[in-house]
Structures are given as structure tokens and as C-alpha cells.
Coordinates of C-alpha atoms in Angstrom, one line a residue:
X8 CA -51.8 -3.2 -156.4
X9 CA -51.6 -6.7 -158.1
X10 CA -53.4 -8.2 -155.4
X11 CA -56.3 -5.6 -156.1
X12 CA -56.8 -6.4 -159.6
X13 CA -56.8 -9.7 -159.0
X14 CA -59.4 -9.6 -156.8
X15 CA -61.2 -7.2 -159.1
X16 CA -60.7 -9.1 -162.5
X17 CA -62.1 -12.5 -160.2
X18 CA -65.0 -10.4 -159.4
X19 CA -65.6 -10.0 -162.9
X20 CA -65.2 -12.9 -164.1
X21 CA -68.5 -14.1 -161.0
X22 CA -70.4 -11.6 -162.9
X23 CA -70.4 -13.2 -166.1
X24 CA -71.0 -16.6 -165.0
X25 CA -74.2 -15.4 -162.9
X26 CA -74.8 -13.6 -166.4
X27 CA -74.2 -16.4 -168.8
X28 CA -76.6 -18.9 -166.1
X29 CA -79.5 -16.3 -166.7
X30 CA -79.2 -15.9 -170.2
X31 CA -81.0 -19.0 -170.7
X32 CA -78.5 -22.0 -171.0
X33 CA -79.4 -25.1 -170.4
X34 CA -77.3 -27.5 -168.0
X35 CA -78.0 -30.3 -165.5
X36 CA -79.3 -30.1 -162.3
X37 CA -82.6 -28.1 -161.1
X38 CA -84.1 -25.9 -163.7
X39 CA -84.0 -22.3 -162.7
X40 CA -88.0 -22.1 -162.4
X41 CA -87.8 -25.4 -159.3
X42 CA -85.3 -24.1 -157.5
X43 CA -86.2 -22.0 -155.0
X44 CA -84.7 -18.6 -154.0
X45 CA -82.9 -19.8 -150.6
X46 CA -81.3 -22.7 -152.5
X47 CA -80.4 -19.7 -155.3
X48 CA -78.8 -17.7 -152.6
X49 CA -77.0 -21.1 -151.1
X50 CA -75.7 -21.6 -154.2
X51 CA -74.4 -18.0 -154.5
X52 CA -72.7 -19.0 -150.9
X53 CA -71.1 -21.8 -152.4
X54 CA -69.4 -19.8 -155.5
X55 CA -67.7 -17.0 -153.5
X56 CA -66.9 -18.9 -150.6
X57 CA -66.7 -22.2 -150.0
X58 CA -65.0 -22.6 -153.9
X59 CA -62.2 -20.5 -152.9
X60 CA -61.3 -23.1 -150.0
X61 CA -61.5 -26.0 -152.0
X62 CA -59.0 -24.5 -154.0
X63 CA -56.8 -23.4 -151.7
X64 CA -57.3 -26.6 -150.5
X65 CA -56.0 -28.3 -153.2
X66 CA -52.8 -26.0 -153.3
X67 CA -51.8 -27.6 -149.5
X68 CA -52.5 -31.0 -151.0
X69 CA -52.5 -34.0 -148.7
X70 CA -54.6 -34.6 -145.5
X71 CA -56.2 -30.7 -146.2
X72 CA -57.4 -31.4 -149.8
X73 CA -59.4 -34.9 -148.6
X74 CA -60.8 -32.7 -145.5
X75 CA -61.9 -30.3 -148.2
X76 CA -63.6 -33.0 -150.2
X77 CA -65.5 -34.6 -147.6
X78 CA -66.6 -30.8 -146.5
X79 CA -67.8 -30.2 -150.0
X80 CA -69.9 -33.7 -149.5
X81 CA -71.2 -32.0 -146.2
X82 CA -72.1 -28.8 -148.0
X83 CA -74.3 -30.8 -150.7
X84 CA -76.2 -32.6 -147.9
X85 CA -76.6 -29.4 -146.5
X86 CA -78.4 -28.0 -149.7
X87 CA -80.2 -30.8 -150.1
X88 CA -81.9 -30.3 -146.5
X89 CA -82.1 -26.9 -148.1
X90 CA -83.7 -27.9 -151.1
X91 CA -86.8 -30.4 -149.2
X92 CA -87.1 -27.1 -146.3
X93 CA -88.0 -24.6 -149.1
X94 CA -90.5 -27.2 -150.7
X95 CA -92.1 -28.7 -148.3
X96 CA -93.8 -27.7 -144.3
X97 CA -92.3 -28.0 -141.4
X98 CA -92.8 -31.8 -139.7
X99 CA -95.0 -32.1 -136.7
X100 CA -93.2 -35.3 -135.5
X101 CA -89.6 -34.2 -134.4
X102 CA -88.1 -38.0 -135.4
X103 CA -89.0 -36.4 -139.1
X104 CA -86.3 -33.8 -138.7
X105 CA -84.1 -36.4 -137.3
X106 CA -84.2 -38.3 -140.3
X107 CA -83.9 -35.6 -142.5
X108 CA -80.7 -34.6 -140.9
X109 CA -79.3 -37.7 -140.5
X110 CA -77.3 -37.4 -143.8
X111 CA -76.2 -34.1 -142.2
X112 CA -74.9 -35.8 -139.5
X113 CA -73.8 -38.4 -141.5
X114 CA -71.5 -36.3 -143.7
X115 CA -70.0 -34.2 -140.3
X116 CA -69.1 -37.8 -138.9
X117 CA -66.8 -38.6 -141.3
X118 CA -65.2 -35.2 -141.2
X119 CA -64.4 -35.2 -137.7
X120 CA -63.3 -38.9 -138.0
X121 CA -60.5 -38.0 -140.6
X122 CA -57.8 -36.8 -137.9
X123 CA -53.8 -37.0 -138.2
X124 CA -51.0 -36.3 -135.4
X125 CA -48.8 -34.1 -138.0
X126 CA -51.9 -32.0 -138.8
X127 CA -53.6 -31.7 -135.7
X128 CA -54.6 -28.1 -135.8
X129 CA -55.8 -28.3 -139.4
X130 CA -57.9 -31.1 -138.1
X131 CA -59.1 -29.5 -135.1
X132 CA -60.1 -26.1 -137.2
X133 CA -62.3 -28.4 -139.3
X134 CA -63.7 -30.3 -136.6
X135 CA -65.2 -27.1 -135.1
X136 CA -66.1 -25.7 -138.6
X137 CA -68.2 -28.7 -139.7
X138 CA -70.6 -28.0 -137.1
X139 CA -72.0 -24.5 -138.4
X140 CA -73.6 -26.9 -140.6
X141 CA -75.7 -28.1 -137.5
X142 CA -77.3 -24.2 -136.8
X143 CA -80.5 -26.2 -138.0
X144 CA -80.5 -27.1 -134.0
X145 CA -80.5 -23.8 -132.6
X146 CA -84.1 -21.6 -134.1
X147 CA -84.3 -19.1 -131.7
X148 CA -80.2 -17.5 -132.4
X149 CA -78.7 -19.6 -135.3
X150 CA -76.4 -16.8 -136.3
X151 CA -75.2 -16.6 -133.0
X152 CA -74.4 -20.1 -133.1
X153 CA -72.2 -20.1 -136.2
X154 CA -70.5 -17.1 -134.9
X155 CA -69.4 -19.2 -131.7
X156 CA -68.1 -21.6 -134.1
X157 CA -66.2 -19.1 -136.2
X158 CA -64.3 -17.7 -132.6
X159 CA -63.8 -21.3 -132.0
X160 CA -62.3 -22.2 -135.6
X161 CA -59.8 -18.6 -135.4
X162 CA -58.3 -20.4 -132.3
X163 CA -56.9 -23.2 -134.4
X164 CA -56.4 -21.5 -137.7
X165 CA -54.3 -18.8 -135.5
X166 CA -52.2 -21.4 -134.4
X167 CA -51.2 -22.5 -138.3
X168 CA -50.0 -19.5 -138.8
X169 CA -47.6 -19.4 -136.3
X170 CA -47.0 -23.2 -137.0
X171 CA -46.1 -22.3 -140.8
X172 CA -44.4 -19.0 -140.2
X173 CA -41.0 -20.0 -141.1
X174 CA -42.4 -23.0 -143.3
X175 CA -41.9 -23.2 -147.0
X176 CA -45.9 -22.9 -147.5
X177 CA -46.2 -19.6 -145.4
X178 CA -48.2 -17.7 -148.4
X179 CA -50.3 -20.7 -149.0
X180 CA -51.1 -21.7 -145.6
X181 CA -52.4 -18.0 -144.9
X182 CA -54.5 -17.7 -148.3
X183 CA -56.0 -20.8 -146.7
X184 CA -56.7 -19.4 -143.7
X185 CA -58.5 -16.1 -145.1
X186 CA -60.7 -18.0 -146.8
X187 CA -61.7 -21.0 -144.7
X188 CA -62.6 -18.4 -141.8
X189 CA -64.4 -15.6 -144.4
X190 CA -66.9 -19.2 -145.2
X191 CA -68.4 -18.4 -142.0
X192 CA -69.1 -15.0 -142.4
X193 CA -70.8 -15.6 -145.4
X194 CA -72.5 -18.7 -143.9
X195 CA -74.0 -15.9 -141.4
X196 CA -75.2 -13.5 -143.7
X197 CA -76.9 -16.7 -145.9
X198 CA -78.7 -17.3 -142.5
X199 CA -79.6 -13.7 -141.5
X200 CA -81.0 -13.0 -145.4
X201 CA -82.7 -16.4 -145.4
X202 CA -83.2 -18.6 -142.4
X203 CA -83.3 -15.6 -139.2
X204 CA -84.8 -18.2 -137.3
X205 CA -84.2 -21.0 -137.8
X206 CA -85.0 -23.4 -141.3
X207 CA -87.7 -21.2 -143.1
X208 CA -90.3 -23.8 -144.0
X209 CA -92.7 -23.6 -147.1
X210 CA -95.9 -22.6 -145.8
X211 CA -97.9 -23.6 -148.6
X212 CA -96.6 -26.7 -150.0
X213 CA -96.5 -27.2 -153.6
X214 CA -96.5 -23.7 -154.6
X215 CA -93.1 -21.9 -154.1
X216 CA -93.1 -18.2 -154.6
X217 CA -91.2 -17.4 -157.9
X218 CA -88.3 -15.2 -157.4
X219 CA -89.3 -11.3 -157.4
X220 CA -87.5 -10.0 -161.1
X221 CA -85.1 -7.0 -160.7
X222 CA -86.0 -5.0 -164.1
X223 CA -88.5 -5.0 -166.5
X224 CA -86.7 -6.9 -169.1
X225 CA -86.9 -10.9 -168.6
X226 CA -84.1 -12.8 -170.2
X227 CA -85.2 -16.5 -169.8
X228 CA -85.4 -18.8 -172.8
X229 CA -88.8 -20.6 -170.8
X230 CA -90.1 -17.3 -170.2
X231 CA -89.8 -15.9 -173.8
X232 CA -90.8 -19.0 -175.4
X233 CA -94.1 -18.9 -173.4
X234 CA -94.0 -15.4 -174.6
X235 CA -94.2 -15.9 -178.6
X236 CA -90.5 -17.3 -178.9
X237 CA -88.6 -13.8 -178.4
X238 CA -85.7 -13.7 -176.0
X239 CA -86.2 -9.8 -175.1
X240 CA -89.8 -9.1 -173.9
X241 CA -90.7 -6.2 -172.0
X242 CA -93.1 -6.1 -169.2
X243 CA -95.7 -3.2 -169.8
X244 CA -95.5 -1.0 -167.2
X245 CA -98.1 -0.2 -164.8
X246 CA -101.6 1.9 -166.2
X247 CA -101.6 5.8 -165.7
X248 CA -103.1 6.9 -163.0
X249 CA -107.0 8.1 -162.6
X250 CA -107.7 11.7 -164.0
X251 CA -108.6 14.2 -161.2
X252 CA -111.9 14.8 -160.0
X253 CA -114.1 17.5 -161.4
X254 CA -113.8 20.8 -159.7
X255 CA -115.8 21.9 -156.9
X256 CA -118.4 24.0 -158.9
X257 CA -118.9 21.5 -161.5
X258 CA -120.3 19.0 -159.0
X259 CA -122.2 21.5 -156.7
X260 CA -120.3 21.1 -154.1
X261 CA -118.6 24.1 -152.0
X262 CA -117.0 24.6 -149.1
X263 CA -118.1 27.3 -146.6
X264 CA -115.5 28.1 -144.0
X265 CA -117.9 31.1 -142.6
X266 CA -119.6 28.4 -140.4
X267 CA -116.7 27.3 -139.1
X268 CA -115.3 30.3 -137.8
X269 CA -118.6 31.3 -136.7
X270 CA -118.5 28.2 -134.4
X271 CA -115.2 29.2 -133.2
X272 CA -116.0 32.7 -132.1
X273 CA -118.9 31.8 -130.4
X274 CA -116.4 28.9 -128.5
X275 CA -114.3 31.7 -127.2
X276 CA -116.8 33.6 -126.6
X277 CA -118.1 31.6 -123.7
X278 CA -114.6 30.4 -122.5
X279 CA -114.1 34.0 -121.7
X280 CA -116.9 34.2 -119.7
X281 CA -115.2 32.3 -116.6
X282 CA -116.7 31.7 -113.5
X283 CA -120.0 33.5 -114.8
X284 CA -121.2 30.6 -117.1
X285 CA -121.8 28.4 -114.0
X286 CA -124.5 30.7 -113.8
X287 CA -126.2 29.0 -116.6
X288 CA -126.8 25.7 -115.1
X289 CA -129.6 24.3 -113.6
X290 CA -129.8 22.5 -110.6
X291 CA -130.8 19.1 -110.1
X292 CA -133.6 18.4 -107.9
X293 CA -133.4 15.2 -105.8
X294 CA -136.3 13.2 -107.8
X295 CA -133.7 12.8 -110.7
X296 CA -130.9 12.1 -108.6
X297 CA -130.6 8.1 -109.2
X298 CA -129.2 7.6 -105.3
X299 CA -132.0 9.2 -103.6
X300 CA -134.5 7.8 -105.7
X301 CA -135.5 4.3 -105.7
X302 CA -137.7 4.2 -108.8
X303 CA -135.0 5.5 -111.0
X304 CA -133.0 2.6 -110.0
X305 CA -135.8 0.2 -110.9
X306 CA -135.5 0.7 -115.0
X307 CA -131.0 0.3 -114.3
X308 CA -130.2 -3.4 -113.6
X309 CA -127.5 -4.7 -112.7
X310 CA -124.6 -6.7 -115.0
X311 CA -124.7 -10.1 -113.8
X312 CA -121.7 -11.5 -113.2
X313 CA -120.3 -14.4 -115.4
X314 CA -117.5 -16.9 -114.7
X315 CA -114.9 -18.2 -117.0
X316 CA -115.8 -21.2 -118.1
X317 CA -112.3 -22.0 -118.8
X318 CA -108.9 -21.6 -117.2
X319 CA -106.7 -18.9 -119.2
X320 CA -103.7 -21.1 -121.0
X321 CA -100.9 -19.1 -122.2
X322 CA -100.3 -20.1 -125.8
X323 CA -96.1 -21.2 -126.1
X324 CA -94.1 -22.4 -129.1
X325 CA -93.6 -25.7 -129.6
X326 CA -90.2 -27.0 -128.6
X327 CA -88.6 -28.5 -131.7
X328 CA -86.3 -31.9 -131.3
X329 CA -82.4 -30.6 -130.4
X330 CA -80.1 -32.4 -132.8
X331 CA -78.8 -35.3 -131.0
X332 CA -74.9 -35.7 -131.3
X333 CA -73.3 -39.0 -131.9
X334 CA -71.5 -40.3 -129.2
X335 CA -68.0 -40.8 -128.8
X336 CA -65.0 -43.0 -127.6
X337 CA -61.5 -42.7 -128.8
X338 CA -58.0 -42.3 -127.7
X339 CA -56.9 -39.0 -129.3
X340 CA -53.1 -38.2 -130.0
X341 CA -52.2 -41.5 -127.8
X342 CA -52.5 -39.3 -124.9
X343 CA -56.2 -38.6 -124.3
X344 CA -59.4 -40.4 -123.6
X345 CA -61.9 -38.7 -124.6
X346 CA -65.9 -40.3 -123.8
X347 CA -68.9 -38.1 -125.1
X348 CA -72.4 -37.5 -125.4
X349 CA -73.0 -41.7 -123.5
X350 CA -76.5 -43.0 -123.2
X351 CA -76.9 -45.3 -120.2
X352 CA -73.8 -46.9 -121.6
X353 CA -71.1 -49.1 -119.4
X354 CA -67.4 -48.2 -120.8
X355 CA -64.1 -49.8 -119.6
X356 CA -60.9 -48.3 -120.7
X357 CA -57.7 -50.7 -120.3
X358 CA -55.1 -49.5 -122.5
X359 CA -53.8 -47.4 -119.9
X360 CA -50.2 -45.0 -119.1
X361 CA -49.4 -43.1 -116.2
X362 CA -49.2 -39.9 -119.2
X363 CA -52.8 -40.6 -119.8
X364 CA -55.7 -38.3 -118.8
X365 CA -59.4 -39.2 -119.2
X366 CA -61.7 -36.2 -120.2
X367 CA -65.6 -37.3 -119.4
X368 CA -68.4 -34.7 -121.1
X369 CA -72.2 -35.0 -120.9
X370 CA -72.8 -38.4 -120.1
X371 CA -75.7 -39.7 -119.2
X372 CA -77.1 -43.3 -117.2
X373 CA -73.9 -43.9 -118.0
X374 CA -70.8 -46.0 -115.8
X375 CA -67.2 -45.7 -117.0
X376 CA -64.6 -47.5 -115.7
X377 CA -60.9 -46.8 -115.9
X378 CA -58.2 -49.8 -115.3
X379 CA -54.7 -49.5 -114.7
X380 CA -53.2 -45.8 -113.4
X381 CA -53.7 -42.6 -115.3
X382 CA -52.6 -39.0 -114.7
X383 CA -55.9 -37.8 -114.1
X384 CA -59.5 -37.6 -114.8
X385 CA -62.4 -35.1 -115.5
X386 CA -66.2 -35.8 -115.1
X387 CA -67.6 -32.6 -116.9
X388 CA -71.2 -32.3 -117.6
X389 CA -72.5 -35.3 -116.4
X390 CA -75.4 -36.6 -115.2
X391 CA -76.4 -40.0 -113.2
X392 CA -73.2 -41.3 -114.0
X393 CA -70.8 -43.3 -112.1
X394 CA -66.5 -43.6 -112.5
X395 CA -64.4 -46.4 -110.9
X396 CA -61.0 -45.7 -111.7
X397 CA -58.0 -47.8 -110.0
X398 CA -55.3 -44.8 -109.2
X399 CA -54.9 -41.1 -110.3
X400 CA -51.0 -39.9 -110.2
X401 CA -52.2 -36.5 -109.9
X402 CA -56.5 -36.2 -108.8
X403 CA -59.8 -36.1 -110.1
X404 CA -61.9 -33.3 -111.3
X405 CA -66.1 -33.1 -110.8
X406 CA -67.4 -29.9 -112.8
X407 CA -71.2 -28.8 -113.5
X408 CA -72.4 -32.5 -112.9
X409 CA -75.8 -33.7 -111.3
X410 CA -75.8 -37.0 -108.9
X411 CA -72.9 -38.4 -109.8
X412 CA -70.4 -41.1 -107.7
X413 CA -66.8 -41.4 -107.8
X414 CA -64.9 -44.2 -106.4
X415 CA -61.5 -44.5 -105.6
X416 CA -59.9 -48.0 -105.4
X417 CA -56.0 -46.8 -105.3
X418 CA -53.8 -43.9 -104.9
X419 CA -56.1 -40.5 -105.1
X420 CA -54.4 -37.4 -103.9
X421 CA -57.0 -34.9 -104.8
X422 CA -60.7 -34.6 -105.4
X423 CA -61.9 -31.4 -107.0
X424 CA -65.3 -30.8 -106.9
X425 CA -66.8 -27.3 -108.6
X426 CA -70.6 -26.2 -109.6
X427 CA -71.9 -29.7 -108.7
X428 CA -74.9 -30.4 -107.2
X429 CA -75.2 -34.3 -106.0
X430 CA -72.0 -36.1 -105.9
X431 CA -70.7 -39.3 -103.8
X432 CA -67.3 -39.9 -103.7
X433 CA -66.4 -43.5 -101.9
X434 CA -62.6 -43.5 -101.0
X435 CA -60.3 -47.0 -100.2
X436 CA -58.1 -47.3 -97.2
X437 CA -54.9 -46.3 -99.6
X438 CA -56.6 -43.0 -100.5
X439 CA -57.6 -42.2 -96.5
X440 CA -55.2 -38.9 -97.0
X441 CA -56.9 -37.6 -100.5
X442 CA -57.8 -33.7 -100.1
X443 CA -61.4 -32.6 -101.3
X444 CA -61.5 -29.2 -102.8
X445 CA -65.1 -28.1 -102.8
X446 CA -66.7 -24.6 -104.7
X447 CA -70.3 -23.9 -105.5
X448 CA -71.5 -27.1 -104.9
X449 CA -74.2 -28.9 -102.7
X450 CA -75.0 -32.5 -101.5
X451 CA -71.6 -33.4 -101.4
X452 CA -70.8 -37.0 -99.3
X453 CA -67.6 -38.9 -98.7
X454 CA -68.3 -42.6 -97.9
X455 CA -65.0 -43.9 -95.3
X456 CA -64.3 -47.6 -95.1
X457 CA -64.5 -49.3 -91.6
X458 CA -62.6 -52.2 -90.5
X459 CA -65.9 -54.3 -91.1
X460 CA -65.5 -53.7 -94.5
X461 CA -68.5 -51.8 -94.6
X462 CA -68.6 -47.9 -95.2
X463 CA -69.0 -44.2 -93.3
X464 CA -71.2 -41.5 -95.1
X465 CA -69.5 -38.1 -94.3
X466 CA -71.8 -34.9 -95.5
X467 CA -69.0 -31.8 -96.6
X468 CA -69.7 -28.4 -95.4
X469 CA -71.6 -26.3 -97.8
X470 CA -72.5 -23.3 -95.6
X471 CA -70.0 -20.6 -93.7
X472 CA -70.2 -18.1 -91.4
X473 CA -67.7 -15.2 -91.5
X474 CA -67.4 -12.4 -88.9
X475 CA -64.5 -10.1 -87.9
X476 CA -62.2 -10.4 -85.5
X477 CA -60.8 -7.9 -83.5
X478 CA -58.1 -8.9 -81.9
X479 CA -56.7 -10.9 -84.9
X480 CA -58.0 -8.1 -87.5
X481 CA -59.0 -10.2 -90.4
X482 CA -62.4 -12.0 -91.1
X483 CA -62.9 -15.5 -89.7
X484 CA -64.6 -18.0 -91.4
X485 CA -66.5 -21.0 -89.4
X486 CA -68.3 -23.8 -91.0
X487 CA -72.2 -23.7 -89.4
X488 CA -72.8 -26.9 -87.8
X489 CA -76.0 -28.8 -88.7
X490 CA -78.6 -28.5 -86.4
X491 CA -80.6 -31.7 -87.3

């Protein structure tokens, strides 16, 4: 019951600061009139949900309150993208948006970089929560975007929970939780009520619609001083509507609905006749019929025909610039390489443990190279890339990649290979016993060392053949040789 007037009495006390803003004071910032009604509704975000975490924020203290700030620097570049969308048109030239979001990006950066071993699941939460800010990338289903990234953030925030269960901040840590996962929800309905798809762009530059006026009454100390200097002024309301039309016999004008039934009787009259009103039709001699004579068809010309002059080009929407993510290199927790989002770059990783793995995501042009011996190592993503590693203690792992190579210099015992198509993997004399597990993959080669030094391309099977046996009574599968 306590926690229901306290909710009730914060409610309240929302309502008369909205009240006490519209009542005409004056403050800094944008004047009500220049800001426009998305930004108003941002700012409504802001109060009832992202000001709750910053306090609760500041309750857990630490690591969690300098998250919060730098998330509250995020959330004024994101209004401030806001504020130039709802004032100005959309930019032809995608580097335009680029630059506009680059603050954006900017701001997320330094949230993701602020990462600590004792507070790895707070950090991970806001990692994944930052980029809701990003739904400016995704026009056709933004809200289905931030709603990805709120599933994704309840996976770590569900983990704090149990993490502080029998902690000394259990209350706190779950009052943070409730409202660091309800500023997505209201993240969604700002973009459902505002931004459906995607950043809604002023159309006509200059001009912003005012905001539409609930009642009739206008309480705004601009308004009423443009008004004579009163602070109540009452719209009048609309004029009466026109007074009827004169009657019917005042004009001259009268309806006569003996006609009309007339007409109808005389309808039913010869609908009732049947067959016997065929009788009343003449027939038509062959001189009028238009295929049996040719004069007729003398004063009828043909249509000519007429080609398109031009090719029919379905119209399409423009595809706008994707946001382009920073890439990244770090060793995270001491335990995990982590190499993201390369551009035809060349990486060598040397600090290396046997407790190490080495997680490779969407990668592009790009070569890594990994010294020393590791656990293991994962290519997913990837396209035209190449990895040179030394020795695996456990194997390698190729998932949804496009022409990549993998080459083994040292100890390799497995080589997994899954939803790939294009991949070479070129395996050393110590390796000669390394198992290749393949699965929904295609153009798959393994390049064998000779004594010469020089190397054996082997193609892996990619299609079966399974029929039943009867004597064994199970299905038998046969690779199908190549007939080329």
C-alpha cells in the first residue's frame, strides 16, 4: 500500500511540473514555441524514464553512477539529432547522416568502453542498452529493433538479480533493474507515436507545425501578450451553423413520387410477360449486320497500334546509408579476444595463453593472425578474410562466412565448418590427423602438404545419396562421386 502512494503522490508531483512549464515560466533552453512536438514528447521520455535510472543510479554509486552519466550524455546527443530531424529535410547524400550521427556514435563509444571485471554484467546490460539509441539505422522496423535490444539487455539484468540476491543492496539493485529495463519500453512507444519509420523528417523546412492545443483556453504568457496582455484568453468557438433551406413550396419545388411508381409498374409489367416479349423484336436484316457487309466496315477503323516508347521502371525507395559500427580489438576479461566489424585490416595478436579463445565477427578484406597457442578460435560472419593461427588446444570454428582461408601451422584437432559457403583450409604436416566437421556448406577445399613442399587441393563432399537397406534395415548414406 505504501509503495502505491508513492507511486501515486510521484505521479502527482509530474503533473505539476508539466503544469507549472505551461503556465508561462521562463527558463533556459528552447522556448516552448521552437521546440518541436517530437522533441516535446522526447523530453516527456526523459522525465518519467530515463530520470528514474539516473537516480537509482546514483543510489548503487560507483562504476553504475559514471555509466549513468555518460548514458545521460548519450541521451542529449540523441535529442539533439532529434532537435536538427524535426527542423530540417531529410539529406540526399547519406555521408550527411553519417555526420550527423557521428556524436551519436561518439557518445555510445565511450559507454561501451567503460568496462570493469567486478561489474561485468552491469557493464554488459549497458553495452546492449546503448544501442537502442542507434534504431535511426533500421527505418523500415525500428521498434522491432529496440525490442531486440530490450530481450538482449533482460539477459544481463536477470543475472544481477541473482548475482545480488543475498547481497546487502538486494532492494536497490532490483529498483534499478525495473527501471533501466521499463526505458525501453518507453523508448518504443516514443518511436511508435513519433518516428514509425524511421527519423520523421520536416517536410517543409523552416516552418514547423505548432503543436495542436487540447482546450480552448491558452495559458502562454507569449500567447496572451500577443493577445492584449491577458493571461486567460478564450478562443471563440466555431460560427453556428447555416439556417435550413426554405421549404419545398416556398421555392416551387415538389416532389411527385406518382411518376415513379408509374415507371415501376409498367417495369413489372413487361417482366411478367416472359418469353412473349421476344416477340416484340425485330429482326436484323443482313445489310446492317457489320460482318456481312463491307461498306459498314468502311466508316469503323481500326485502333492503330502504338508502342511504348519507354521501358516500364518500377519506382523503389531509396536505400538510406546503414550506420556503420566502429570497429573493435580488445582483450576482454583477460580471457577473450574479441576482433569486430575490420575493414581490409591486417591484425596480429601475440599476448597469447593456452586459456585464451579468439572470437572473429564480420570482418571484412581483412587477415588476422594469431601467435603463440590458444584454446580455440571462431571465424563468424566473415567475409574475404584470412586466419593464420600457430596451434589450437581444442579446434577451429567457420560459421556463416563467405570465401574465407584458414591455415593451420601447428597442432589442430578439429575444424568445424557450418552455413559457409567458400572456405580453404591449408593444414601442416603436424595437423595431418585434424577432423573436418562439415554442415550446410559448399566449396569447401583442404590443401595437403607434399614432400616437395608444395601443396594437394582436396574438394569435401557436399552432396549424399541415402537409400534403404534391406538386409541391414536402416538408411545408408553414400557420398555421390563427381562426375567431371
Amino acid at each position: 500500500m505504501s509503495q502505491q502512494l508513492e507511486s501515486l503522490c510521484l505521479r502527482l508531483e509530474r503533473c505539476v511540473a508539466k503544469l507549472e512549464k505551461c503556465s508561462g515560466g521562463s527558463g533556459a533552453g528552447d522556448s516552448a514555441d521552437s521546440v518541436p512536438a517530437s522533441v516535446v514528447a522526447y523530453n516527456e521520455f526523459v522525465e518519467d524514464f530515463l530520470k528514474p535510472y539516473y537516480a537509482a543510479s546514483a543510489v548503487l554509486g560507483g562504476l553504475i553512477d559514471e555509466q549513468a552519466k555518460l548514458f545521460q550524455t548519450l541521451s542529449d546527443k540523441h535529442r539533439d539529432f532529434l532537435m536538427v530531424v524535426a527542423k530540417n529535410a531529410e539529406p540526399k547524400d547519406g555521408s550527411v547522416l553519417q555526420k550527423l550521427l557521428a556524436p551519436v556514435s561518439g557518445a555510445m563509444s565511450k559507454v561501451q568502453d567503460l568496462r570493469s571485471a567486478d561489474y561485468k554484467n552491469y557493464c554488459s546490460a549497458l553495452n546492449e542498452g546503448s544501442m537502442a539509441f542507434s534504431w535511426m539505422g533500421y527505418p523500415k522496423a525500428p521498434m522491432k529493433f529496440v525490442e531486440g535490444i530490450r530481450d538482449s539487455v533482460k539477459f544481463y539484468t536477470n543475472k544481477v538479480l541473482v548475482e545480488s540476491k543475498n547481497g546487502d543492496k538486494k532492494e536497490e539493485n532490483r529498483a534499478w533493474v525495473k527501471v533501466y529495463t521499463g526505458l525501453f519500453d518507453g523508448l518504443i512507444e516514443y518511436i511508435k507515436g513519433n518516428h514509425r519509420t524511421g527519423p520523421s523528417w520536416n517536410a517543409s523546412p523552416g516552418k514547423p507545425a505548432p503543436p495542436p492545443k487540447p482546450d480552448h483556453l491558452v495559458k502562454n504568457s507569449s500567447e496572451a501578450a500577443a493577445h492584449g496582455g491577458t493571461s486567460d484568453i478564450f478562443i471563440p468557438p466555431p460560427p453556428p451553423c447555416p439556417p435550413p433551406a426554405d421549404s419545398p413550396t416556398e421555392t416551387g419545388f415538389v416532389l411527385d413520387f406518382s411518376k415513379a411508381d408509374q415507371a415501376k409498374r409498367a417495369l413489372m409489367a413487361d417482366l411478367n410477360q416472359g418469353v412473349e416479349i421476344t416477340k416484340s423484336l425485330r429482326k436484323v436484316n443482313k445489310d446492317e449486320m457489320t460482318h456481312k457487309n463491307p461498306e459498314l466496315r468502311k466508316h469503323h477503323t481500326a485502333v492503330p497500334f502504338k508502342s511504348q516508347t519507354a521501358e516500364y521502371k518500377p519506382v523503389g525507395m531509396a536505400k538510406k546509408a546503414a550506420v556503420k559500427i566502429p570497429p573493435k580489438f580488445e582483450l576482454e576479461d583477460g580471457k577473450k579476444w574479441v576482433v569486430e566489424y575490420q575493414e581490409g585490416a591486417t591484425i596480429t595478436i601475440d599476448d597469447t595463453n593456452m586459456k585464451q579463445i579468439v572470437y572473429i565477427y564480420k570482418c571484412n578484406k581483412s587477415t588476422i593472425q594469431v601467435k603463440g597457442k590458444v584454446n580455440s578460435i571462431i571465424l563468424d560472419s566473415c567475409k574475404k578474410t584470412g586466419l593464420v593461427f600457430d596451434a589450437l588446444v581444442s579446434g577451429s570454428e567457420v560459421v556463416n562466412c563467405q570465401s574465407v582461408q584458414v591455415q593451420a601451422q601447428g597442432q589442430c584437432p578439429t575444424v568445424s565448418i557450418d552455413k559457409t559457403d567458400g572456405c580453404m583450409v591449408y593444414l601442416n604436416k603436424e595437423c595431418l590427423d585434424c577432423q573436418i566437421v562439415t554442415a550446410k556448406s559448399s566449396e569447401m577445399n583442404v590443401s595437403v602438404p607434399r614432400d616437395d613442399g608444395d601443396y594437394d587441393e582436396h574438394p569435401i563432399v557436399e552432396q549424399f545419396r541415402s537409400y534403404w537397406s534391406p538386409t541391414k534395415k536402416v538408411f545408408v548414406t553414400e557420398c555421390v562421386d563427381s562426375l567431371g
